[in-house]
Tab-separated table of C-alpha atoms in Angstrom:
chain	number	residue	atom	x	y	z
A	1	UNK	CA	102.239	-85.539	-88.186
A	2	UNK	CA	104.211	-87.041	-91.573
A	3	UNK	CA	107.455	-87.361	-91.440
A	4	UNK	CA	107.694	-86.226	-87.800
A	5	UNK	CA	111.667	-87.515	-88.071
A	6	UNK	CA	112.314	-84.979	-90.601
A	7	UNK	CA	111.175	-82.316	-88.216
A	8	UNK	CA	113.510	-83.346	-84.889
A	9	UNK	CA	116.549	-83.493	-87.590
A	10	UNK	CA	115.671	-79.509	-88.638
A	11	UNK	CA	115.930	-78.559	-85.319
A	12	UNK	CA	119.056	-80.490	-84.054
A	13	UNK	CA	119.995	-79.007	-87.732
A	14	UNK	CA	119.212	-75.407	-86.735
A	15	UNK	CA	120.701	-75.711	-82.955
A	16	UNK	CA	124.058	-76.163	-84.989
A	17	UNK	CA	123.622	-72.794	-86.994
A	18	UNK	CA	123.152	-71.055	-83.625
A	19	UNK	CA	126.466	-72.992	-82.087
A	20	UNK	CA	128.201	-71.939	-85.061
A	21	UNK	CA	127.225	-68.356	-85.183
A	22	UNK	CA	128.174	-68.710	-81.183
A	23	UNK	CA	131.642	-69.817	-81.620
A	24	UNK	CA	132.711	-68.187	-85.363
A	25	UNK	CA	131.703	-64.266	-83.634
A	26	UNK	CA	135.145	-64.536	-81.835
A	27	UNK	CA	137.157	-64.944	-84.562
A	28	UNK	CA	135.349	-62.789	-87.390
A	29	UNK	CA	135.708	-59.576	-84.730
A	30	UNK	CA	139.108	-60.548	-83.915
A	31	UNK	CA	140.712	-57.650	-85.407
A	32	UNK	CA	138.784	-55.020	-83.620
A	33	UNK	CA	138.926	-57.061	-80.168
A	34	UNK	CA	142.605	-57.575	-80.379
A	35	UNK	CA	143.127	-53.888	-80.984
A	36	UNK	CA	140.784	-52.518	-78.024
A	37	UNK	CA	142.220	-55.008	-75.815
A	38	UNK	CA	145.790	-55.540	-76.879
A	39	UNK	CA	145.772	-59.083	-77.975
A	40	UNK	CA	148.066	-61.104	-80.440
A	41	UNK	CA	147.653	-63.795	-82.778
A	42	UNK	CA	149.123	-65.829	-79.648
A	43	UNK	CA	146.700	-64.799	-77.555
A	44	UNK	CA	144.187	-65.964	-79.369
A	45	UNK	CA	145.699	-69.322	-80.099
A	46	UNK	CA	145.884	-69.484	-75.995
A	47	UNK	CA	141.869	-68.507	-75.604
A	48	UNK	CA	141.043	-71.328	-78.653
A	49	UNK	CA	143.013	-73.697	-76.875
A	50	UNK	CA	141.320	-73.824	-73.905
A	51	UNK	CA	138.034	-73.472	-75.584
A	52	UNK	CA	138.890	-76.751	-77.331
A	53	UNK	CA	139.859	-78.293	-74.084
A	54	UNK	CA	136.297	-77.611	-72.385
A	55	UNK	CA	134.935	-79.120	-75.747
A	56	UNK	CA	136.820	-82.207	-75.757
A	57	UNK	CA	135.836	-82.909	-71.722
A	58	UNK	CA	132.338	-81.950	-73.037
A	59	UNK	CA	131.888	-83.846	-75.257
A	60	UNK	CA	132.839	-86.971	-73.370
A	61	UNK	CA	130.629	-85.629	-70.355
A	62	UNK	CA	127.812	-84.755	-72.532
A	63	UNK	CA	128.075	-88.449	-74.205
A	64	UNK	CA	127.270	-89.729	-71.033
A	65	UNK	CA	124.869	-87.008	-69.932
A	66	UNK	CA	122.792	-87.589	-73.160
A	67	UNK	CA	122.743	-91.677	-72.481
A	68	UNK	CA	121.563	-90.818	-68.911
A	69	UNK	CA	118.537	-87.973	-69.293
A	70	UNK	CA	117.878	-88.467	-72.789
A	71	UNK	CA	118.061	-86.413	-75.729
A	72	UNK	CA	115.746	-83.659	-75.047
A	73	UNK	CA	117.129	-82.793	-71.457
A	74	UNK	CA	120.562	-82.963	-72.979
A	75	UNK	CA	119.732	-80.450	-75.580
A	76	UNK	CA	118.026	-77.886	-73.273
A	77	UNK	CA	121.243	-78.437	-70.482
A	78	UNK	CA	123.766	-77.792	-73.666
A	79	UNK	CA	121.757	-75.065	-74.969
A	80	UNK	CA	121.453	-73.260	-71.832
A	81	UNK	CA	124.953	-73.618	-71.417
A	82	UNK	CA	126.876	-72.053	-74.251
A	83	UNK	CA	124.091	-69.238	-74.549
A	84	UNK	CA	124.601	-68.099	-71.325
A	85	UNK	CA	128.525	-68.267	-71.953
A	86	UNK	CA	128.121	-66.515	-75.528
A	87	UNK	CA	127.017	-63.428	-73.724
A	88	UNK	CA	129.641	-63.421	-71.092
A	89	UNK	CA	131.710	-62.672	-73.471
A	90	UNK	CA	130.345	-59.471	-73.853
A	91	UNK	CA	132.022	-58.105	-70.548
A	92	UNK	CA	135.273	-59.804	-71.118
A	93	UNK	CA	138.520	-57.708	-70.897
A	94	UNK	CA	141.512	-59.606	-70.866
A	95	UNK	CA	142.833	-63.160	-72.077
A	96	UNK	CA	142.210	-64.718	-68.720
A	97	UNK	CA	138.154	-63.483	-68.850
A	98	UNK	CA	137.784	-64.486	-72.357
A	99	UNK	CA	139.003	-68.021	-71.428
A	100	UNK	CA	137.364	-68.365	-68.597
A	101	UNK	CA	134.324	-67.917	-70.886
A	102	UNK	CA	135.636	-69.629	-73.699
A	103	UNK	CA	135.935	-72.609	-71.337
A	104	UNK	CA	131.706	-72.301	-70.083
A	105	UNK	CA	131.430	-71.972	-74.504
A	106	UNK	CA	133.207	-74.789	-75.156
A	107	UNK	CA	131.858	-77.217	-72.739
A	108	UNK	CA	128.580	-76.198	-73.418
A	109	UNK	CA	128.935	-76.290	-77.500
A	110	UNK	CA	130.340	-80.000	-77.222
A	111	UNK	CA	126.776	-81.113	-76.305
A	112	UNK	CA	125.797	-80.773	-79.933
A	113	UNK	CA	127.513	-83.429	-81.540
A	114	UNK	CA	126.558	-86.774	-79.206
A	115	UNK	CA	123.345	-85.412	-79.219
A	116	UNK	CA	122.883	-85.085	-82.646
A	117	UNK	CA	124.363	-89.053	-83.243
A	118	UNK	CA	122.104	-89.751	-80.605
A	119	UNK	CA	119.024	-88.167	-82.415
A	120	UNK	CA	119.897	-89.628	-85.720
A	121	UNK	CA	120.251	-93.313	-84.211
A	122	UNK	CA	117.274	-92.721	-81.834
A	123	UNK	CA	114.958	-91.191	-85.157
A	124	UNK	CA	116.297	-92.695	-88.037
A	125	UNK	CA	116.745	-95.988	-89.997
A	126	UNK	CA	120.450	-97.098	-90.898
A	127	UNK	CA	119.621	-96.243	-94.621
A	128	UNK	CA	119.037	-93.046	-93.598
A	129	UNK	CA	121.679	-92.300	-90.897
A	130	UNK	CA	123.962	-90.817	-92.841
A	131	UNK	CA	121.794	-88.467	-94.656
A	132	UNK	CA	120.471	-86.927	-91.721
A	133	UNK	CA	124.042	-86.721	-89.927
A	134	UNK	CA	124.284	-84.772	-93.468
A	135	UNK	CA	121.348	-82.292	-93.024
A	136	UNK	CA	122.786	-81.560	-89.107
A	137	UNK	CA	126.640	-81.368	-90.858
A	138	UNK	CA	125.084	-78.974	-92.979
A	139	UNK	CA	123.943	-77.084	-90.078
A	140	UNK	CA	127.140	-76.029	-89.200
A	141	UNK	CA	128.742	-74.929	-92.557
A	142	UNK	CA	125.209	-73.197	-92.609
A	143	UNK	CA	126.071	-71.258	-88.899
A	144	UNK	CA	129.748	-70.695	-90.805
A	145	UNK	CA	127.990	-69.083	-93.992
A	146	UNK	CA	125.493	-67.024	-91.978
A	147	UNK	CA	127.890	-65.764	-89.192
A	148	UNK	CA	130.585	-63.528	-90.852
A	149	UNK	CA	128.178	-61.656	-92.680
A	150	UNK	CA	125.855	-61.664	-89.387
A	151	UNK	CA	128.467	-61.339	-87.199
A	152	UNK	CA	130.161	-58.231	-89.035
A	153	UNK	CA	126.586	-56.811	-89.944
A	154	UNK	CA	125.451	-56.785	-85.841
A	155	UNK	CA	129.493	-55.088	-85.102
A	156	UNK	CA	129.190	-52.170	-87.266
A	157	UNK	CA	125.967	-51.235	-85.767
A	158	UNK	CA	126.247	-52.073	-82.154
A	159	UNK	CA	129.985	-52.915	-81.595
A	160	UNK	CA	131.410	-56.355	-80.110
A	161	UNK	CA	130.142	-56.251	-77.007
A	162	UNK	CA	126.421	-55.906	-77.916
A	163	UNK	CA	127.147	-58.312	-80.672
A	164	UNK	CA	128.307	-61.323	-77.945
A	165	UNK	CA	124.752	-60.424	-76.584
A	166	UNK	CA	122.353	-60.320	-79.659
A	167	UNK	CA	123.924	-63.859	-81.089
A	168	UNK	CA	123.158	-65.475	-77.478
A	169	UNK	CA	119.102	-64.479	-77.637
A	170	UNK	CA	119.420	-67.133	-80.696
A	171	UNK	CA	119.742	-70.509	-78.796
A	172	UNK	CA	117.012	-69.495	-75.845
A	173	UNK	CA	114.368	-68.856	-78.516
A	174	UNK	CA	115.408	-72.343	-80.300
A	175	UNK	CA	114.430	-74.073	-76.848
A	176	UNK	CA	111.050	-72.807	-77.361
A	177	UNK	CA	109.968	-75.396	-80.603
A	178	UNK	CA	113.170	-78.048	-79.054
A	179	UNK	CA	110.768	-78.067	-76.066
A	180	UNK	CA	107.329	-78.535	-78.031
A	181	UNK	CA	108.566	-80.849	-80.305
A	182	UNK	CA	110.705	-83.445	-78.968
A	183	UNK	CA	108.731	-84.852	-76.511
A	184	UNK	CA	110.537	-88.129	-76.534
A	185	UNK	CA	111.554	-91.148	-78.875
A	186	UNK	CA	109.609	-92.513	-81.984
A	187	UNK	CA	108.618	-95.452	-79.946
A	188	UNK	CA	106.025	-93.231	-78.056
A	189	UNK	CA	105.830	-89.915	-79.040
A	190	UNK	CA	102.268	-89.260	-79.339
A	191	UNK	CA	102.223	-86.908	-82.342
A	192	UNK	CA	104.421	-89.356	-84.575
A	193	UNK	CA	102.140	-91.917	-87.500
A	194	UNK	CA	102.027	-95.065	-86.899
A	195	UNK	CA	103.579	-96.111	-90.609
A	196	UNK	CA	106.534	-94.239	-89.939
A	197	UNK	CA	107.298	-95.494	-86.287
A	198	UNK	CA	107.333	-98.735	-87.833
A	199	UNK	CA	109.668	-98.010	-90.587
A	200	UNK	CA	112.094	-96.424	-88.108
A	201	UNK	CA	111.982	-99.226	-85.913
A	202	UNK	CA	112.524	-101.738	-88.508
A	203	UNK	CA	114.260	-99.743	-89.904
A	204	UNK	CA	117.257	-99.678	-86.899
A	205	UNK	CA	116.875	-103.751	-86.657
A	206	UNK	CA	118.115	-104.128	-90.347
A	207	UNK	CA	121.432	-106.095	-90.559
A	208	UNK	CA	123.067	-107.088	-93.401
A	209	UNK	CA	121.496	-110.544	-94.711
A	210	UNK	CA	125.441	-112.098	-95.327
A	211	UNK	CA	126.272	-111.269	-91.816
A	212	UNK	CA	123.619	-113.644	-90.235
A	213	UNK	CA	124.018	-112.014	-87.066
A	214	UNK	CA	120.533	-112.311	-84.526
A	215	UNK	CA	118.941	-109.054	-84.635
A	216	UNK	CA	117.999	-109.557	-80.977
A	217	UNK	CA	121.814	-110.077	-79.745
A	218	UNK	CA	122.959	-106.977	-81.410
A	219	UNK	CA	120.121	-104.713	-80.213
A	220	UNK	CA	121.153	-106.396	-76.636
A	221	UNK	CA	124.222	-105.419	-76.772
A	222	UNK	CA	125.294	-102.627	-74.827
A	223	UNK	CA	128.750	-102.526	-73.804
A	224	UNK	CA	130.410	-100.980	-70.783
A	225	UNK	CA	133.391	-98.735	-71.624
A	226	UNK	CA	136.129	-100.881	-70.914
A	227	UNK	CA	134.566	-103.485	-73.377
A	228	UNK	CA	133.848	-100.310	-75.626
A	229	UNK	CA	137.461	-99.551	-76.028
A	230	UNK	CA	138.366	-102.892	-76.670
A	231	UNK	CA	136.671	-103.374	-80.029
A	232	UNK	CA	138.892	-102.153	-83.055
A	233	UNK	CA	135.178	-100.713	-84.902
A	234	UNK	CA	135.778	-98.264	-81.501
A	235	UNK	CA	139.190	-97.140	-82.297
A	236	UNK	CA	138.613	-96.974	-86.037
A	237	UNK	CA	135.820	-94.029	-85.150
A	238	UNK	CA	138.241	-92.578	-82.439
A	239	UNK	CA	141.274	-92.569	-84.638
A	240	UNK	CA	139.508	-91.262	-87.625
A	241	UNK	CA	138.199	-88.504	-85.867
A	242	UNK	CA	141.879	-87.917	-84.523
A	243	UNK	CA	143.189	-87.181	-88.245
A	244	UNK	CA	140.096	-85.748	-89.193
A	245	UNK	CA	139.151	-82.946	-87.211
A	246	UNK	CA	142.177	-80.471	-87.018
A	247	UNK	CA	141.353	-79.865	-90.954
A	248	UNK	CA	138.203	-78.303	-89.987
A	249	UNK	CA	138.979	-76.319	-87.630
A	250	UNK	CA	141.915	-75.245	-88.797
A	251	UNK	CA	139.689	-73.006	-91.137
A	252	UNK	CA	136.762	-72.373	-88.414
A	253	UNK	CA	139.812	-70.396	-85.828
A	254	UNK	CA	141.999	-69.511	-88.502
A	255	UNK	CA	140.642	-68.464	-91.657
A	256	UNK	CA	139.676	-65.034	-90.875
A	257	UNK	CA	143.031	-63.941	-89.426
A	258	UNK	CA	144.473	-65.875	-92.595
A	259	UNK	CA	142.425	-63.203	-94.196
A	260	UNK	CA	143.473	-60.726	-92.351
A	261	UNK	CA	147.341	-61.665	-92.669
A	262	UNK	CA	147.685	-63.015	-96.272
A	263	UNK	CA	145.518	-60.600	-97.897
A	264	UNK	CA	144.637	-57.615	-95.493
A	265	UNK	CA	141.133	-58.058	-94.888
A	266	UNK	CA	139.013	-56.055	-92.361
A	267	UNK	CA	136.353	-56.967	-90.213
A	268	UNK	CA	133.839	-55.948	-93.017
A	269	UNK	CA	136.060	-57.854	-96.225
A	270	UNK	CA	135.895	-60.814	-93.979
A	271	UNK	CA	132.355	-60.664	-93.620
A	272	UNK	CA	131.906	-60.426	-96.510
A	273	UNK	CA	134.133	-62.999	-97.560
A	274	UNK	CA	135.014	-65.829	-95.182
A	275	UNK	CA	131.362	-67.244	-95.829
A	276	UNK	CA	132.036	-68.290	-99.233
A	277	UNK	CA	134.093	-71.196	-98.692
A	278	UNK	CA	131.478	-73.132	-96.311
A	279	UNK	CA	128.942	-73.150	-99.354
A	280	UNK	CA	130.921	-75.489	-100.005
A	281	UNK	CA	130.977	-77.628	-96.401
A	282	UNK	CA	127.055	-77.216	-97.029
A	283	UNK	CA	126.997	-79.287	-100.558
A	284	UNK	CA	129.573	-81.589	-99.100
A	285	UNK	CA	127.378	-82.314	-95.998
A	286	UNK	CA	124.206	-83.404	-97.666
A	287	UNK	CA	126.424	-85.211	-101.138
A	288	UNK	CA	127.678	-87.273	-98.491
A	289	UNK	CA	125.165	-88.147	-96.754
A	290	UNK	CA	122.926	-88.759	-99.537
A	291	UNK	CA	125.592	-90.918	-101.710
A	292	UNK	CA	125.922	-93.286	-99.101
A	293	UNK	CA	122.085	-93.656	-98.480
A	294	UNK	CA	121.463	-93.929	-102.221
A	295	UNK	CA	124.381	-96.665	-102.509
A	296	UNK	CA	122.701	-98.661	-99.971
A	297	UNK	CA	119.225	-98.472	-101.371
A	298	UNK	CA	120.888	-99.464	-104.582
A	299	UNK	CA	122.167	-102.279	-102.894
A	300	UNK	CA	125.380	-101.546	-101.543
A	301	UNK	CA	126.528	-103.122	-98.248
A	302	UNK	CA	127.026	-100.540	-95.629
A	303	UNK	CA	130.679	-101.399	-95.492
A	304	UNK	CA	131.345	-100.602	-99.082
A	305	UNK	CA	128.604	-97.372	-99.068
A	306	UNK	CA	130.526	-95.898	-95.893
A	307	UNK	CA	134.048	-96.526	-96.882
A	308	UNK	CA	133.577	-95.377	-100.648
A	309	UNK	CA	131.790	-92.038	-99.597
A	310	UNK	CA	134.763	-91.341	-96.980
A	311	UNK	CA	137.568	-91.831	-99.463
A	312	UNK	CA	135.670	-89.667	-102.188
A	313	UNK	CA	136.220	-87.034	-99.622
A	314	UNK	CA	140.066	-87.702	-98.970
A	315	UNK	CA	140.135	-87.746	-102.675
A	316	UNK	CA	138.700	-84.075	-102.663
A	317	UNK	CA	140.820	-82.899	-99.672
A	318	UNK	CA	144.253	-83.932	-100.118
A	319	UNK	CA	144.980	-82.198	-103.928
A	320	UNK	CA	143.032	-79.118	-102.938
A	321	UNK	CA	144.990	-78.479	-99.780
A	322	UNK	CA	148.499	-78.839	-101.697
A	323	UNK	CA	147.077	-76.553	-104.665
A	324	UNK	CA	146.241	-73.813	-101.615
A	325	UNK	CA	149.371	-73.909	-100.017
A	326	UNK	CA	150.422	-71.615	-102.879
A	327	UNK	CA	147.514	-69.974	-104.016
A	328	UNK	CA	148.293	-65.544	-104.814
A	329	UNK	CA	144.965	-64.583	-105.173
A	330	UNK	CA	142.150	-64.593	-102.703
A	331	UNK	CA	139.232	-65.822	-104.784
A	332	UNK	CA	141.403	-68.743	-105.853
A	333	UNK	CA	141.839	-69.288	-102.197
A	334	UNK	CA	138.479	-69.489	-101.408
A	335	UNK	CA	137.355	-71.547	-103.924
A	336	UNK	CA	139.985	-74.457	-103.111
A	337	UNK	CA	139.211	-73.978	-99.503
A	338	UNK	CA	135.669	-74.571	-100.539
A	339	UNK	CA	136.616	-77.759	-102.074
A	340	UNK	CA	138.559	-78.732	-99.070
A	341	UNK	CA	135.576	-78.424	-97.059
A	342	UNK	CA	133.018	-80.275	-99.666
A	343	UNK	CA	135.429	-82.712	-99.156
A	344	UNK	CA	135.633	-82.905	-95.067
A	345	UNK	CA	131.899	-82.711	-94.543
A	346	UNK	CA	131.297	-85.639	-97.681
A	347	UNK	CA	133.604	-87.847	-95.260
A	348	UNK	CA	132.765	-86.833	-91.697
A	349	UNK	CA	129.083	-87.231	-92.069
A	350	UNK	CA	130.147	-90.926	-92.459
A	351	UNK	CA	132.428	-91.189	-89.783
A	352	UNK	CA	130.201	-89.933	-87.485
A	353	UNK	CA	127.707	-91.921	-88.753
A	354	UNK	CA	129.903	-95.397	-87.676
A	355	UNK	CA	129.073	-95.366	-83.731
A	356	UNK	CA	125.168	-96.221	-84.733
A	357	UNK	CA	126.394	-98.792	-87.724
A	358	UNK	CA	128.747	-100.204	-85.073
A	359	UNK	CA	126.519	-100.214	-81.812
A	360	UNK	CA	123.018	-99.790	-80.813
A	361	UNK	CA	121.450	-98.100	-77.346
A	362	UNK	CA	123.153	-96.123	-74.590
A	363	UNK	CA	126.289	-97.258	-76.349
A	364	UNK	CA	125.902	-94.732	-79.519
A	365	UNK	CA	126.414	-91.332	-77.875
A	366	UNK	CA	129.308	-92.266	-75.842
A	367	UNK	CA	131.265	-93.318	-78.529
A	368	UNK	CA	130.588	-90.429	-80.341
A	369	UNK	CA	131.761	-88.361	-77.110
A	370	UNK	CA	134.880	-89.911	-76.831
A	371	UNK	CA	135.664	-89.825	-80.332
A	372	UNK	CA	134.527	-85.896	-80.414
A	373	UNK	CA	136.798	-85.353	-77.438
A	374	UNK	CA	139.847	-86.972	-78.507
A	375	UNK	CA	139.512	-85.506	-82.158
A	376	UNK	CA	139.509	-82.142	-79.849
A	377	UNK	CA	143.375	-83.294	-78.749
A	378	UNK	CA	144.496	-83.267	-82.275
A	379	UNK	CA	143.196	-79.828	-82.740
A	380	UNK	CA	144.233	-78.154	-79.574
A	381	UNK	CA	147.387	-79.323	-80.735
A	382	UNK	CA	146.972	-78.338	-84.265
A	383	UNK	CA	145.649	-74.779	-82.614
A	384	UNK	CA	148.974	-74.121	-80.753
A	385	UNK	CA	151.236	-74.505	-83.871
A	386	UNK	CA	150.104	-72.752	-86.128
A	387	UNK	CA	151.332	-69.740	-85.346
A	388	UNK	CA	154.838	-71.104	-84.525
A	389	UNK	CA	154.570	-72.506	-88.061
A	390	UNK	CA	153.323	-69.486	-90.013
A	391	UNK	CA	155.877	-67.411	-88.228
A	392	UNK	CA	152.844	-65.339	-86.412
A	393	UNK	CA	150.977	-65.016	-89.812
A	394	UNK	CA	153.661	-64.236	-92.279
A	395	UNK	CA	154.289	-67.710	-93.620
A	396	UNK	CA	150.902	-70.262	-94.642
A	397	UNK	CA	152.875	-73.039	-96.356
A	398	UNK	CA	153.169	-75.120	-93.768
A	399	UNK	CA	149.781	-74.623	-92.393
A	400	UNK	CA	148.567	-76.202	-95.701
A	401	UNK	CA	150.465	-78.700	-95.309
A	402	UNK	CA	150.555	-79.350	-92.038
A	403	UNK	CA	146.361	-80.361	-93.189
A	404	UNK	CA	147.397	-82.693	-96.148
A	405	UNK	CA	149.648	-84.784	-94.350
A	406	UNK	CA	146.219	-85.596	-91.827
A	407	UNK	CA	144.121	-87.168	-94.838
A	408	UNK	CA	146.090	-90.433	-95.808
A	409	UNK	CA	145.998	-91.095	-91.877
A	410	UNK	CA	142.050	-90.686	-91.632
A	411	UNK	CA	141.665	-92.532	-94.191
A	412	UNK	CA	144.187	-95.492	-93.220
A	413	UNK	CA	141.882	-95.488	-89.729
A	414	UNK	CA	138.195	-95.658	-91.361
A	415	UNK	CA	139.616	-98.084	-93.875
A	416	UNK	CA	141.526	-100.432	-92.301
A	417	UNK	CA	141.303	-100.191	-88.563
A	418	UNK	CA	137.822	-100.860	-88.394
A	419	UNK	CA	137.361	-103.854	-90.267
A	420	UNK	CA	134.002	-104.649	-92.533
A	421	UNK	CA	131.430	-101.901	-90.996
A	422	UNK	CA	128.562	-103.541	-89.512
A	423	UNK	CA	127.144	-104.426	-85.884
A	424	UNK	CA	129.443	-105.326	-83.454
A	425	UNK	CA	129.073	-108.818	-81.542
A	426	UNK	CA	129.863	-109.079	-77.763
A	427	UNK	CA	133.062	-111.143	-77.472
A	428	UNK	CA	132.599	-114.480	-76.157
């Protein structure tokens, strides 16, 4: 089969629709849940909080599962996971049941991201790293397009609970091709061409020339944590993360009760609404990804492809979230939150694109994990203020800002901490 690496990226690419769809169906039915059930806008901070804290000790524990049994057991055990959790949801009746499930979501959910670096660094060549990190970003502002529409769609014909049920199905029937396809690496997969084995495989040896590093030292290299954390190319990723992943999902768990609060939107306006700005993620996610591949085909370093790419998306976040902070009209709102995202997923494809530019082997998808599970700490803490700041929905100014004030940090980490991107040496 021709471009057999093409293929795995779809379906890592599609696995993040279904986690999307998973986790957004909360907070597009919000309204109607809170009002059976007798919730607030603090009780639902309390259940995303400790969603986000089973994410960030996922996706540490998942790094480390997904080094150990491999990227297609590590799929199927995440996968299994949050699907079975997505439909628990269905018999929830208080805050302390929707955490508890929240918490079996989130832990399950965080497999999807050190998988997915692991399946880009395992399938593809540095060139084209960041382009495929693109097409599985995309996958998510795709799940964030698709699920309010879906999401409100499946409620008004068979009501929340049924809802939590129907959206699970989605991630047992995407083991079924997971399962046929991804029968292991490139290096011996038995359906994969010989041509393009060999351009992957070179492909992941390529340093760059001015460097003069031995190809065979850096492939060898394959550090334990301790001597993981004590690189500054680690805390660059970890840091950058930090700053960089509250802005996200401060729009994933917010923006439909922003909706809801600023302008009045139902269940149905949200649906048919709060998809609009993730078009927007979706552009962002492949632009980036495909800048910084064409740069380095062009003959950019991947230092100066990386870094460029990442501050073209600070330079699309920062203005856009001042010039929402006091946007009237809802359209207007949309559009600029659109922006913001284009802007997010043009950098964090990058970013999360660095462990595989910085390290090689088992070392890839636990650096993603711990960088996925500390950016979680900056959220959950970004989660719990918000509706201290926005005076329980009444007041967005701050929230706004509150996002703006993260971007000049991110990009101070990717830019500076790091150093000059390219493959870490073990210290002698």
């Amino acid at each position: 089969m021709k471009h057999l690496r093409w293929l795995v990226v779809s379906l890592v690419s599609f696995a993040t629709i279904i986690n999307y769809i998973d986790r957004t169906a909360l907070s597009v039915m919000w309204p109607s849940v809170a009002a059976d059930l007798g919730m607030d806008s603090h009780d639902y901070a309390n259940i995303m909080s400790v969603f986000l804290i089973a994410y960030a000790v996922g996706q540490a524990v998942f790094g480390k599962i997904f080094d150990a049994v491999g990227t297609r057991i590590g799929f199927l055990l995440s996968i299994v996971v949050w699907s079975i959790s997505i439909a628990l949801h269905a018999v929830a009746t208080s805050v302390a049941s929707f955490s508890l499930f929240r918490i079996l979501l989130g832990f399950g959910e965080a497999g999807n991201w050190p998988g997915a670096t692991k399946a880009n660094a395992e399938w593809f060549p540095i060139r084209e790293r960041a382009l495929a990190q693109g097409i599985f970003g995309a996958g998510a502002s795709m799940g964030s397009i698709i699920a309010p529409p879906l999401v409100a769609a499946l409620y008004a014909f068979f009501g929340w609970q049924a809802t939590f049920i129907i959206v699970a199905s989605l991630g047992f029937v995407w083991l079924i091709p997971w399962l046929i396809v991804y029968k292991c690496g490139p290096d011996a997969h038995p359906w994969i061409t010989e041509e393009e084995r060999q351009y992957i495989l070179t492909g992941q040896k390529a340093v760059e020339l001015d460097d003069k590093i031995d190809e065979l030292k850096v492939d060898e290299y394959v550090p334990t944590l301790k001597e993981l954390l004590s690189h500054r190319q680690s805390w660059s990723v970890i840091l950058g993360r930090f700053f960089i992943e509250p802005i996200w999902w401060l729009f994933v768990a917010w923006l439909p009760l922003y909706l809801n609060d600023k302008f009045g939107f139902d269940v149905k306006e949200i649906g048919a609404s709060a998809w609009i700005p993730y078009v927007g993620a979706a552009i962002g996610a492949i632009f980036g990804g495909w800048l910084s591949g064409r740069l380095i085909q062009r003959g950019w370093s991947v230092n100066k492809a990386r870094k460029s790419v990442v501050a073209l998306g600070g330079i699309c976040m920062l203005p856009a979230l001042l010039a929402t902070s006091v946007a009237s009209h809802p359209m207007v709102a949309m559009g600029l939150i659109a922006i913001i995202l284009f802007g997010f997923q043009t950098a964090i494809n990058n970013i999360q694109t660095l462990p595989s530019d910085y390290f090689s082997g088992k070392s890839v998808a636990s650096l993603a994990g711990i960088s996925g599970a500390v950016g979680v700490v900056s959220v959950i803490t970004a989660i719990q203020i918000v509706p201290i700041i926005t005076q329980d929905g009444t007041h967005y100014l701050p929230f706004f800002i509150l996002g703006a004030s993260l971007v000049p940090l991110m990009l101070l980490a990717v830019l500076v901490v790091g150093g000059k991107i390219k493959p870490v040496r073990r210290k002698s």
